[in-house]
PDB file of C-alpha atoms in Angstrom:
ATOM      1  CA  MET A 891       0.777  22.021   2.144  1.00  0.00           C
ATOM      2  CA  TYR A 892       1.102  18.468   0.851  1.00  0.00           C
ATOM      3  CA  ASP A 893      -0.535  16.964  -2.188  1.00  0.00           C
ATOM      4  CA  VAL A 894      -0.693  13.488  -0.622  1.00  0.00           C
ATOM      5  CA  THR A 895      -0.068  12.052   2.838  1.00  0.00           C
ATOM      6  CA  ALA A 896       0.034   8.264   3.155  1.00  0.00           C
ATOM      7  CA  ILE A 897      -0.046   5.853   6.074  1.00  0.00           C
ATOM      8  CA  GLY A 898       1.390   2.361   5.918  1.00  0.00           C
ATOM      9  CA  GLU A 899       4.399   0.113   5.794  1.00  0.00           C
ATOM     10  CA  LEU A 900       8.051   0.673   5.071  1.00  0.00           C
ATOM     11  CA  LEU A 901       9.977  -2.551   4.604  1.00  0.00           C
ATOM     12  CA  ILE A 902      12.967  -4.117   2.936  1.00  0.00           C
ATOM     13  CA  ASP A 903      12.260  -6.210  -0.156  1.00  0.00           C
ATOM     14  CA  PHE A 904      14.797  -8.985  -0.667  1.00  0.00           C
ATOM     15  CA  ALA A 905      14.627 -10.126  -4.288  1.00  0.00           C
ATOM     16  CA  ALA A 906      16.259 -13.364  -5.406  1.00  0.00           C
ATOM     17  CA  LEU A 907      18.969 -12.824  -8.014  1.00  0.00           C
ATOM     18  CA  SER A 908      20.119 -16.432  -8.361  1.00  0.00           C
ATOM     19  CA  SER A 909      20.255 -19.733  -6.491  1.00  0.00           C
ATOM     20  CA  ASP A 910      23.079 -22.152  -5.765  1.00  0.00           C
ATOM     21  CA  SER A 911      22.978 -25.880  -6.481  1.00  0.00           C
ATOM     22  CA  ALA A 912      21.226 -26.539  -3.150  1.00  0.00           C
ATOM     23  CA  GLY A 913      18.521 -23.967  -3.888  1.00  0.00           C
ATOM     24  CA  TYR A 914      19.708 -21.220  -1.538  1.00  0.00           C
ATOM     25  CA  PRO A 915      19.115 -17.821  -3.171  1.00  0.00           C
ATOM     26  CA  THR A 916      21.414 -14.845  -3.445  1.00  0.00           C
ATOM     27  CA  MET A 917      19.197 -11.863  -2.634  1.00  0.00           C
ATOM     28  CA  LYS A 918      19.381  -8.124  -3.217  1.00  0.00           C
ATOM     29  CA  ALA A 919      17.900  -5.695  -0.671  1.00  0.00           C
ATOM     30  CA  ASN A 920      15.640  -2.919  -1.976  1.00  0.00           C
ATOM     31  CA  PRO A 921      13.497  -0.269  -0.270  1.00  0.00           C
ATOM     32  CA  GLY A 922       9.867  -1.374  -0.248  1.00  0.00           C
ATOM     33  CA  GLY A 923       6.357  -0.794   0.970  1.00  0.00           C
ATOM     34  CA  ALA A 924       3.644   0.214  -1.487  1.00  0.00           C
ATOM     35  CA  PRO A 925       2.679   3.528   0.206  1.00  0.00           C
ATOM     36  CA  GLY A 926       6.296   4.692   0.300  1.00  0.00           C
ATOM     37  CA  ASN A 927       6.873   3.659  -3.310  1.00  0.00           C
ATOM     38  CA  PHE A 928       3.720   5.543  -4.291  1.00  0.00           C
ATOM     39  CA  LEU A 929       4.873   8.744  -2.585  1.00  0.00           C
ATOM     40  CA  ALA A 930       8.374   8.527  -4.053  1.00  0.00           C
ATOM     41  CA  ALA A 931       6.874   8.203  -7.541  1.00  0.00           C
ATOM     42  CA  LEU A 932       4.593  11.195  -6.941  1.00  0.00           C
ATOM     43  CA  ASN A 933       7.550  13.263  -5.797  1.00  0.00           C
ATOM     44  CA  ALA A 934       9.399  12.367  -8.975  1.00  0.00           C
ATOM     45  CA  TYR A 935       6.519  14.018 -10.855  1.00  0.00           C
ATOM     46  CA  GLY A 936       6.702  17.168  -8.739  1.00  0.00           C
ATOM     47  CA  ALA A 937       4.170  16.444  -5.989  1.00  0.00           C
ATOM     48  CA  ARG A 938       4.712  17.229  -2.305  1.00  0.00           C
ATOM     49  CA  THR A 939       4.114  14.228  -0.066  1.00  0.00           C
ATOM     50  CA  ALA A 940       4.401  13.038   3.541  1.00  0.00           C
ATOM     51  CA  PHE A 941       4.503   9.626   5.203  1.00  0.00           C
ATOM     52  CA  LEU A 942       3.054   8.277   8.459  1.00  0.00           C
ATOM     53  CA  GLY A 943       4.457   4.987   9.716  1.00  0.00           C
ATOM     54  CA  LYS A 944       6.853   3.148  11.998  1.00  0.00           C
ATOM     55  CA  VAL A 945      10.227   1.447  11.502  1.00  0.00           C
ATOM     56  CA  GLY A 946      12.442  -0.522  13.837  1.00  0.00           C
ATOM     57  CA  GLY A 947      15.429   0.965  15.611  1.00  0.00           C
ATOM     58  CA  ASP A 948      17.793  -0.916  13.321  1.00  0.00           C
ATOM     59  CA  ALA A 949      20.001  -0.298  10.312  1.00  0.00           C
ATOM     60  CA  PHE A 950      17.233  -1.108   7.836  1.00  0.00           C
ATOM     61  CA  GLY A 951      14.814   1.316   9.490  1.00  0.00           C
ATOM     62  CA  THR A 952      17.392   4.096   9.373  1.00  0.00           C
ATOM     63  CA  LEU A 953      18.144   3.325   5.732  1.00  0.00           C
ATOM     64  CA  LEU A 954      14.478   3.363   4.725  1.00  0.00           C
ATOM     65  CA  VAL A 955      13.817   6.732   6.356  1.00  0.00           C
ATOM     66  CA  ARG A 956      16.881   8.197   4.660  1.00  0.00           C
ATOM     67  CA  THR A 957      15.891   6.743   1.292  1.00  0.00           C
ATOM     68  CA  LEU A 958      12.401   8.212   1.548  1.00  0.00           C
ATOM     69  CA  ALA A 959      13.800  11.601   2.574  1.00  0.00           C
ATOM     70  CA  ASP A 960      16.246  11.495  -0.348  1.00  0.00           C
ATOM     71  CA  ALA A 961      13.227  10.979  -2.627  1.00  0.00           C
ATOM     72  CA  GLY A 962      11.774  14.239  -1.289  1.00  0.00           C
ATOM     73  CA  VAL A 963       9.099  12.741   0.982  1.00  0.00           C
ATOM     74  CA  GLU A 964       8.447  14.420   4.355  1.00  0.00           C
ATOM     75  CA  THR A 965       9.537  11.867   6.979  1.00  0.00           C
ATOM     76  CA  LYS A 966       8.813  13.620  10.276  1.00  0.00           C
ATOM     77  CA  GLY A 967       5.729  11.405  10.648  1.00  0.00           C
ATOM     78  CA  ILE A 968       7.838   8.222  10.814  1.00  0.00           C
ATOM     79  CA  VAL A 969       8.235   6.805  14.332  1.00  0.00           C
ATOM     80  CA  THR A 970      11.191   4.621  15.372  1.00  0.00           C
ATOM     81  CA  ASP A 971      10.565   1.721  17.771  1.00  0.00           C
ATOM     82  CA  ASP A 972      13.613   0.102  19.386  1.00  0.00           C
ATOM     83  CA  THR A 973      11.610  -2.903  20.639  1.00  0.00           C
ATOM     84  CA  VAL A 974      10.793  -4.413  17.228  1.00  0.00           C
ATOM     85  CA  PHE A 975      12.536  -4.943  13.912  1.00  0.00           C
ATOM     86  CA  THR A 976      11.753  -3.352  10.576  1.00  0.00           C
ATOM     87  CA  THR A 977       9.634  -5.679   8.437  1.00  0.00           C
ATOM     88  CA  LEU A 978      11.417  -7.768   5.801  1.00  0.00           C
ATOM     89  CA  ALA A 979       9.829  -9.222   2.673  1.00  0.00           C
ATOM     90  CA  PHE A 980      11.360 -11.968   0.563  1.00  0.00           C
ATOM     91  CA  VAL A 981      10.390 -12.101  -3.095  1.00  0.00           C
ATOM     92  CA  THR A 982      11.127 -15.154  -5.206  1.00  0.00           C
ATOM     93  CA  PHE A 983      10.168 -15.914  -8.786  1.00  0.00           C
ATOM     94  CA  SER A 984       8.881 -19.038 -10.489  1.00  0.00           C
ATOM     95  CA  PRO A 985      10.357 -20.144 -13.837  1.00  0.00           C
ATOM     96  CA  GLU A 986       7.347 -18.419 -15.450  1.00  0.00           C
ATOM     97  CA  GLY A 987       8.219 -15.132 -13.716  1.00  0.00           C
ATOM     98  CA  ASP A 988       5.387 -15.140 -11.162  1.00  0.00           C
ATOM     99  CA  ARG A 989       6.234 -13.568  -7.804  1.00  0.00           C
ATOM    100  CA  SER A 990       5.924 -15.295  -4.432  1.00  0.00           C
ATOM    101  CA  PHE A 991       6.128 -13.390  -1.129  1.00  0.00           C
ATOM    102  CA  SER A 992       7.128 -14.372   2.402  1.00  0.00           C
ATOM    103  CA  PHE A 993       7.558 -11.998   5.335  1.00  0.00           C
ATOM    104  CA  ALA A 994       9.511 -11.555   8.570  1.00  0.00           C
ATOM    105  CA  ARG A 995       6.806  -9.610  10.411  1.00  0.00           C
ATOM    106  CA  LYS A 996       5.891 -11.281  13.721  1.00  0.00           C
ATOM    107  CA  PRO A 997       5.557  -8.472  14.585  1.00  0.00           C
ATOM    108  CA  GLY A 998       7.170  -5.964  12.272  1.00  0.00           C
ATOM    109  CA  ALA A 999       7.590  -2.364  13.370  1.00  0.00           C
ATOM    110  CA  ASP A1000       4.968  -1.151  10.889  1.00  0.00           C
ATOM    111  CA  THR A1001       2.259  -3.170  12.681  1.00  0.00           C
ATOM    112  CA  ARG A1002       2.916  -1.433  16.022  1.00  0.00           C
ATOM    113  CA  LEU A1003       1.930   2.101  15.007  1.00  0.00           C
ATOM    114  CA  LEU A1004      -0.481   3.767  17.457  1.00  0.00           C
ATOM    115  CA  PHE A1005      -2.967   6.510  16.626  1.00  0.00           C
ATOM    116  CA  GLY A1006      -1.517   8.676  19.398  1.00  0.00           C
ATOM    117  CA  GLU A1007       1.842   8.571  17.601  1.00  0.00           C
ATOM    118  CA  LEU A1008       0.478  10.135  14.408  1.00  0.00           C
ATOM    119  CA  ASP A1009       1.424  13.679  13.483  1.00  0.00           C
ATOM    120  CA  LEU A1010      -2.078  14.729  12.480  1.00  0.00           C
ATOM    121  CA  SER A1011      -0.782  17.991  11.033  1.00  0.00           C
ATOM    122  CA  LEU A1012       0.443  15.915   8.080  1.00  0.00           C
ATOM    123  CA  ILE A1013      -3.162  14.921   7.374  1.00  0.00           C
ATOM    124  CA  ASP A1014      -4.499  18.411   8.074  1.00  0.00           C
ATOM    125  CA  GLY A1015      -2.043  19.875   5.576  1.00  0.00           C
ATOM    126  CA  ALA A1016      -2.735  17.430   2.737  1.00  0.00           C
ATOM    127  CA  ARG A1017      -5.284  17.414  -0.084  1.00  0.00           C
ATOM    128  CA  VAL A1018      -5.304  13.618  -0.362  1.00  0.00           C
ATOM    129  CA  PHE A1019      -4.946  10.825   2.206  1.00  0.00           C
ATOM    130  CA  HIS A1020      -3.787   7.421   0.960  1.00  0.00           C
ATOM    131  CA  PHE A1021      -3.769   3.965   2.540  1.00  0.00           C
ATOM    132  CA  GLY A1022      -3.555   0.272   1.675  1.00  0.00           C
ATOM    133  CA  THR A1023      -4.309  -3.005   3.418  1.00  0.00           C
ATOM    134  CA  LEU A1024      -0.928  -3.982   4.837  1.00  0.00           C
ATOM    135  CA  SER A1025      -1.743  -1.544   7.634  1.00  0.00           C
ATOM    136  CA  LEU A1026      -5.045  -3.390   8.176  1.00  0.00           C
ATOM    137  CA  THR A1027      -3.657  -6.897   8.716  1.00  0.00           C
ATOM    138  CA  ASP A1028      -2.763  -6.601  12.422  1.00  0.00           C
ATOM    139  CA  GLU A1029      -3.464  -4.625  15.558  1.00  0.00           C
ATOM    140  CA  PRO A1030      -2.746  -1.989  16.687  1.00  0.00           C
ATOM    141  CA  VAL A1031      -2.009  -0.522  13.241  1.00  0.00           C
ATOM    142  CA  ARG A1032      -5.426  -1.631  11.932  1.00  0.00           C
ATOM    143  CA  THR A1033      -7.258   0.542  14.438  1.00  0.00           C
ATOM    144  CA  THR A1034      -4.741   3.336  13.850  1.00  0.00           C
ATOM    145  CA  THR A1035      -5.393   3.248  10.103  1.00  0.00           C
ATOM    146  CA  GLN A1036      -9.154   3.128  10.530  1.00  0.00           C
ATOM    147  CA  LYS A1037      -9.072   6.108  12.883  1.00  0.00           C
ATOM    148  CA  ALA A1038      -6.750   8.002  10.533  1.00  0.00           C
ATOM    149  CA  VAL A1039      -9.077   7.394   7.575  1.00  0.00           C
ATOM    150  CA  ALA A1040     -12.050   8.571   9.643  1.00  0.00           C
ATOM    151  CA  TYR A1041     -10.101  11.665  10.693  1.00  0.00           C
ATOM    152  CA  ALA A1042      -9.144  12.470   7.094  1.00  0.00           C
ATOM    153  CA  ARG A1043     -12.743  12.049   5.924  1.00  0.00           C
ATOM    154  CA  GLU A1044     -13.964  14.370   8.684  1.00  0.00           C
ATOM    155  CA  LYS A1045     -11.440  16.944   7.471  1.00  0.00           C
ATOM    156  CA  GLY A1046     -12.798  16.690   3.927  1.00  0.00           C
ATOM    157  CA  LYS A1047      -9.736  15.039   2.379  1.00  0.00           C
ATOM    158  CA  MET A1048      -9.905  12.965  -0.773  1.00  0.00           C
ATOM    159  CA  ILE A1049      -9.284   9.311   0.164  1.00  0.00           C
ATOM    160  CA  THR A1050      -7.333   6.973  -2.101  1.00  0.00           C
ATOM    161  CA  PHE A1051      -6.971   3.242  -1.533  1.00  0.00           C
ATOM    162  CA  ASP A1052      -4.788   0.445  -2.920  1.00  0.00           C
ATOM    163  CA  PRO A1053      -5.776  -3.042  -1.648  1.00  0.00           C
ATOM    164  CA  ASN A1054      -2.341  -4.512  -2.488  1.00  0.00           C
ATOM    165  CA  LEU A1055      -3.426  -7.992  -1.377  1.00  0.00           C
ATOM    166  CA  ARG A1056      -0.679 -10.157   0.159  1.00  0.00           C
ATOM    167  CA  PRO A1057      -2.388 -13.408   1.271  1.00  0.00           C
ATOM    168  CA  PRO A1058       0.487 -14.674   3.502  1.00  0.00           C
ATOM    169  CA  LEU A1059      -0.029 -11.697   5.836  1.00  0.00           C
ATOM    170  CA  TRP A1060      -3.668 -12.473   6.612  1.00  0.00           C
ATOM    171  CA  LYS A1061      -5.037 -14.951   9.126  1.00  0.00           C
ATOM    172  CA  SER A1062      -7.720 -15.958   6.612  1.00  0.00           C
ATOM    173  CA  ARG A1063      -9.091 -15.060   3.209  1.00  0.00           C
ATOM    174  CA  GLU A1064     -12.322 -13.994   4.904  1.00  0.00           C
ATOM    175  CA  GLU A1065     -10.512 -11.460   7.082  1.00  0.00           C
ATOM    176  CA  ALA A1066      -8.641 -10.081   4.074  1.00  0.00           C
ATOM    177  CA  ARG A1067     -11.877  -9.710   2.134  1.00  0.00           C
ATOM    178  CA  GLU A1068     -13.605  -7.979   5.056  1.00  0.00           C
ATOM    179  CA  GLN A1069     -10.856  -5.395   5.455  1.00  0.00           C
ATOM    180  CA  ILE A1070     -10.523  -4.729   1.721  1.00  0.00           C
ATOM    181  CA  LEU A1071     -14.267  -4.142   1.463  1.00  0.00           C
ATOM    182  CA  TRP A1072     -14.024  -1.770   4.426  1.00  0.00           C
ATOM    183  CA  GLY A1073     -11.354   0.203   2.568  1.00  0.00           C
ATOM    184  CA  LEU A1074     -13.372   0.321  -0.643  1.00  0.00           C
ATOM    185  CA  SER A1075     -16.354   1.739   1.223  1.00  0.00           C
ATOM    186  CA  ARG A1076     -14.238   4.672   2.483  1.00  0.00           C
ATOM    187  CA  ALA A1077     -12.395   5.573  -0.713  1.00  0.00           C
ATOM    188  CA  ASP A1078     -12.951   8.189  -3.391  1.00  0.00           C
ATOM    189  CA  VAL A1079     -10.266   6.753  -5.684  1.00  0.00           C
ATOM    190  CA  VAL A1080      -9.342   3.061  -5.878  1.00  0.00           C
ATOM    191  CA  LYS A1081      -6.463   1.335  -7.636  1.00  0.00           C
ATOM    192  CA  ILE A1082      -7.166  -2.404  -7.692  1.00  0.00           C
ATOM    193  CA  SER A1083      -5.822  -5.305  -9.743  1.00  0.00           C
ATOM    194  CA  ASP A1084      -7.821  -7.762 -11.806  1.00  0.00           C
ATOM    195  CA  ASP A1085      -6.631 -10.545  -9.478  1.00  0.00           C
ATOM    196  CA  GLU A1086      -7.942  -8.648  -6.454  1.00  0.00           C
ATOM    197  CA  VAL A1087     -11.291  -8.075  -8.162  1.00  0.00           C
ATOM    198  CA  GLU A1088     -11.592 -11.800  -8.818  1.00  0.00           C
ATOM    199  CA  PHE A1089     -10.606 -12.544  -5.203  1.00  0.00           C
ATOM    200  CA  LEU A1090     -13.350 -10.275  -3.874  1.00  0.00           C
ATOM    201  CA  TRP A1091     -16.268 -11.029  -6.177  1.00  0.00           C
ATOM    202  CA  GLY A1092     -15.295 -13.703  -8.680  1.00  0.00           C
ATOM    203  CA  ILE A1093     -15.581 -11.074 -11.422  1.00  0.00           C
ATOM    204  CA  THR A1094     -13.260 -11.344 -14.431  1.00  0.00           C
ATOM    205  CA  ASP A1095     -14.692  -8.474 -16.491  1.00  0.00           C
ATOM    206  CA  GLU A1096     -13.074  -5.152 -15.610  1.00  0.00           C
ATOM    207  CA  THR A1097     -16.006  -3.039 -16.802  1.00  0.00           C
ATOM    208  CA  GLU A1098     -18.359  -4.966 -14.518  1.00  0.00           C
ATOM    209  CA  ALA A1099     -15.928  -4.541 -11.632  1.00  0.00           C
ATOM    210  CA  ALA A1100     -15.626  -0.807 -12.251  1.00  0.00           C
ATOM    211  CA  GLY A1101     -19.403  -0.474 -12.290  1.00  0.00           C
ATOM    212  CA  LYS A1102     -19.624  -2.282  -8.967  1.00  0.00           C
ATOM    213  CA  LEU A1103     -17.061   0.054  -7.396  1.00  0.00           C
ATOM    214  CA  LEU A1104     -18.792   3.158  -8.723  1.00  0.00           C
ATOM    215  CA  ASN A1105     -22.383   2.167  -8.025  1.00  0.00           C
ATOM    216  CA  GLU A1106     -22.194   0.022  -4.898  1.00  0.00           C
ATOM    217  CA  TYR A1107     -19.228   1.539  -3.067  1.00  0.00           C
ATOM    218  CA  GLY A1108     -19.494   5.173  -4.101  1.00  0.00           C
ATOM    219  CA  VAL A1109     -16.002   5.300  -5.590  1.00  0.00           C
ATOM    220  CA  ARG A1110     -15.481   8.356  -7.791  1.00  0.00           C
ATOM    221  CA  LEU A1111     -12.624   6.937  -9.878  1.00  0.00           C
ATOM    222  CA  ALA A1112     -11.889   3.224 -10.316  1.00  0.00           C
ATOM    223  CA  MET A1113      -8.545   2.133 -11.771  1.00  0.00           C
ATOM    224  CA  ILE A1114      -8.261  -1.586 -12.491  1.00  0.00           C
ATOM    225  CA  THR A1115      -4.812  -2.824 -13.455  1.00  0.00           C
ATOM    226  CA  LEU A1116      -4.730  -5.692 -15.940  1.00  0.00           C
ATOM    227  CA  GLY A1117      -1.112  -6.826 -15.910  1.00  0.00           C
ATOM    228  CA  PRO A1118       0.393  -6.816 -19.412  1.00  0.00           C
ATOM    229  CA  LYS A1119      -2.966  -5.697 -20.839  1.00  0.00           C
ATOM    230  CA  GLY A1120      -2.652  -2.263 -19.204  1.00  0.00           C
ATOM    231  CA  ALA A1121      -5.442  -0.769 -17.125  1.00  0.00           C
ATOM    232  CA  TYR A1122      -9.097   0.210 -17.237  1.00  0.00           C
ATOM    233  CA  LEU A1123     -10.185   3.527 -15.694  1.00  0.00           C
ATOM    234  CA  ALA A1124     -13.770   4.588 -15.095  1.00  0.00           C
ATOM    235  CA  ASN A1125     -15.825   7.295 -13.444  1.00  0.00           C
ATOM    236  CA  ARG A1126     -19.485   8.201 -13.726  1.00  0.00           C
ATOM    237  CA  ASN A1127     -18.878   9.832 -17.110  1.00  0.00           C
ATOM    238  CA  GLY A1128     -17.468   6.720 -18.754  1.00  0.00           C
ATOM    239  CA  GLY A1129     -14.401   4.540 -19.039  1.00  0.00           C
ATOM    240  CA  ALA A1130     -11.091   4.393 -20.882  1.00  0.00           C
ATOM    241  CA  ARG A1131      -8.271   1.938 -21.396  1.00  0.00           C
ATOM    242  CA  ALA A1132      -4.561   2.534 -20.954  1.00  0.00           C
ATOM    243  CA  VAL A1133      -2.112   0.190 -22.654  1.00  0.00           C
ATOM    244  CA  CYS A1134       1.259  -0.870 -21.302  1.00  0.00           C
ATOM    245  CA  PRO A1135       4.190   0.778 -23.046  1.00  0.00           C
ATOM    246  CA  PRO A1136       6.107  -1.583 -25.350  1.00  0.00           C
TER     247      PRO A1136
END
């Protein structure tokens, strides 16, 4: 029995450490992909988790699967595809510390996952099914994710959703908005940032956004992250604020 099974992307995050005089960065490789990071964190707190996804038949794919397994996550649901490379993300920072993302994903292995490749026993054996939007940006993984969410709902699983908006991966803002709204309409629990709320609805008040999620989308628990200001959490019984640790 698993506490949470997630579907989505595994990728390598290259983070800039420094730049030479010509502007070329020195970069450090790190394991990445929001669903995998989420499961690894849950395991650190004692949960049992499993992952559904696809990596390339390359050194980075092998490393990511091993890293996830070392974190205690069940990896038998990860498919290896020798015809495509594992997705790479490049993260750079402005002088103010703001992140900027670019991706080598045309296509990346994570976008090639087929529904027929899913080990559905990992959904059957879980209490919670989690997904984000990086598995909604491209076909065939978009259809795979949508079918997996429908399957989990039919099985009575709690559905959790993290929009995790990455504009460079979408063909248009309209498509991104459409898919995020689709995810919100299927979720019991949503973790969404204040920037994503503003992107969707132009709302800058977190209590208004939480009310919209609860009343219009049927979300049972809304968690809105507020950067350095912490987070706002709300359900139908009320709301509460969590501050960032010093």
